[in-house]
mmCIF file of C-alpha atoms in Angstrom:
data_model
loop_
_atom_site.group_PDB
_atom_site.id
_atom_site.type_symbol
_atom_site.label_atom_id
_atom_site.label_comp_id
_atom_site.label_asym_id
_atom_site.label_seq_id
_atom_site.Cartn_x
_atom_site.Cartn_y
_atom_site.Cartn_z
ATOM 1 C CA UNK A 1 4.059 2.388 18.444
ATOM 2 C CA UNK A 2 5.282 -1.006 17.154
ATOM 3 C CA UNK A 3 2.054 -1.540 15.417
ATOM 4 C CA UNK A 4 1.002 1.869 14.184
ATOM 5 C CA UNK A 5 1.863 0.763 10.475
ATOM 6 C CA UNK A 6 -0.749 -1.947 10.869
ATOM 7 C CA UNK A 7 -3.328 0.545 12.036
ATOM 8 C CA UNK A 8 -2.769 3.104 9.564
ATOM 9 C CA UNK A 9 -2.778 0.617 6.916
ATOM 10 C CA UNK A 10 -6.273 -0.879 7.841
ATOM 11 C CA UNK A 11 -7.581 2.959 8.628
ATOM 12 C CA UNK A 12 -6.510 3.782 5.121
ATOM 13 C CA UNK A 13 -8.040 0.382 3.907
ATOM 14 C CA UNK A 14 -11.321 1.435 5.534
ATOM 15 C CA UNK A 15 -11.905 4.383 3.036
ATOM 16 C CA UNK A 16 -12.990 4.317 -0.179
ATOM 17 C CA UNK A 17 -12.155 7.205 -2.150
ATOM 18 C CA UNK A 18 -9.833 7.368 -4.702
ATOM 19 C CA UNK A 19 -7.374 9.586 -3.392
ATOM 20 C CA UNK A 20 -6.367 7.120 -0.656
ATOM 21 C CA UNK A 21 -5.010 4.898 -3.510
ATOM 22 C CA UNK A 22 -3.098 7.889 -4.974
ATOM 23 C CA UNK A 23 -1.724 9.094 -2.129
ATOM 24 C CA UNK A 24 -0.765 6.211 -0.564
ATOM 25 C CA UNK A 25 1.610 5.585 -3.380
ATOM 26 C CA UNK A 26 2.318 8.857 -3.679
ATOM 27 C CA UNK A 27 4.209 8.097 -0.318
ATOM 28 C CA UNK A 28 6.046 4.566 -1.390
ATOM 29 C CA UNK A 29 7.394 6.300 -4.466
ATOM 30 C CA UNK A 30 8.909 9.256 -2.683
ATOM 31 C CA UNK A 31 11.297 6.430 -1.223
ATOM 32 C CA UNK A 32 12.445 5.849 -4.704
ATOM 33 C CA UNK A 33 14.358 7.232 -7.325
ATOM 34 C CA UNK A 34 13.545 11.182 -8.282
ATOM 35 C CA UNK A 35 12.755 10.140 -11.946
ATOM 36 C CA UNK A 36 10.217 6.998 -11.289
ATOM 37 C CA UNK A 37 8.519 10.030 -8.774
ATOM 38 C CA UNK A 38 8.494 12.713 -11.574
ATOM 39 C CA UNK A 39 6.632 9.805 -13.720
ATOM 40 C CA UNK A 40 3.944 9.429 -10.476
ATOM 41 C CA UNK A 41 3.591 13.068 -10.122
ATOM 42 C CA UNK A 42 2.981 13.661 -13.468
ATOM 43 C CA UNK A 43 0.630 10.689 -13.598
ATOM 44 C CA UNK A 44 -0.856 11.948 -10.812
ATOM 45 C CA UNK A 45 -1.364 15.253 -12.042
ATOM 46 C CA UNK A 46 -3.261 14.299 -15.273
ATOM 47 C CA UNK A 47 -6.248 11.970 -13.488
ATOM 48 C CA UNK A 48 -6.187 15.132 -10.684
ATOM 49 C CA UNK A 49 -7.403 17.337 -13.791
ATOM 50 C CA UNK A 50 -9.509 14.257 -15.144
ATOM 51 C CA UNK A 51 -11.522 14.093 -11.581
ATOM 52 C CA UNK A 52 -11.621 17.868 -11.086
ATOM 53 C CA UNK A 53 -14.729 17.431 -13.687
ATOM 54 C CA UNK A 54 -16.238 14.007 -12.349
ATOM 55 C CA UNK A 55 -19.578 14.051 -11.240
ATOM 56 C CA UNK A 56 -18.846 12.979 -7.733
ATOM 57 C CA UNK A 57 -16.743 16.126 -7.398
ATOM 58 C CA UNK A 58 -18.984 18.001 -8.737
ATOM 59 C CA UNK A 59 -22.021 16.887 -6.780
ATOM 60 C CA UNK A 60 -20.044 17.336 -3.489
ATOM 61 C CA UNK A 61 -19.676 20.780 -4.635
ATOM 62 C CA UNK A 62 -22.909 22.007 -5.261
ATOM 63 C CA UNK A 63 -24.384 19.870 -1.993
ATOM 64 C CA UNK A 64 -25.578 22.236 0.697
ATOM 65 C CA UNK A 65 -23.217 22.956 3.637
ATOM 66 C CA UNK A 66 -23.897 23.854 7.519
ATOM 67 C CA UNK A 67 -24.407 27.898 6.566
ATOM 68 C CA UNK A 68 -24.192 27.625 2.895
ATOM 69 C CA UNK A 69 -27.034 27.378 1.919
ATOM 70 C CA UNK A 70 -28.353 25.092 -0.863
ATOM 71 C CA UNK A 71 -26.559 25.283 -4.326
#
């Protein structure tokens, strides 16, 4: 238990996808003041629209899934 920080940090250093990084200090900044978290969220929010249309979203959504079907 002592050391689960350390292996959560180098689990979450293992991925690569962007939301790690977002999340991750989504979680530091809810230990700080409510107005430098409003700033985050809102941050936050924006680049969540900006990747809702990115083609690596978008390609995971039209990839075929275990009975789905292609497209």
């Amino acid at each position: 238990a002592d050391r689960m920080d350390e292996a959560v940090a180098r689990a979450a250093a293992s991925l690569k996808v962007p939301a790690v990084l977002a999340n991750r200090r989504m979680l530091h900044l809810s230990e700080e003041p409510p107005d430098a978290l409003r700033r985050y969220l809102a941050e936050f929010a924006v680049v969540q629209a900006d990747r809702l249309y990115s083609a690596d979203v978008l390609a995971k959504l039209d990839a075929p899934r275990p009975g789905r079907g292609a497209g």
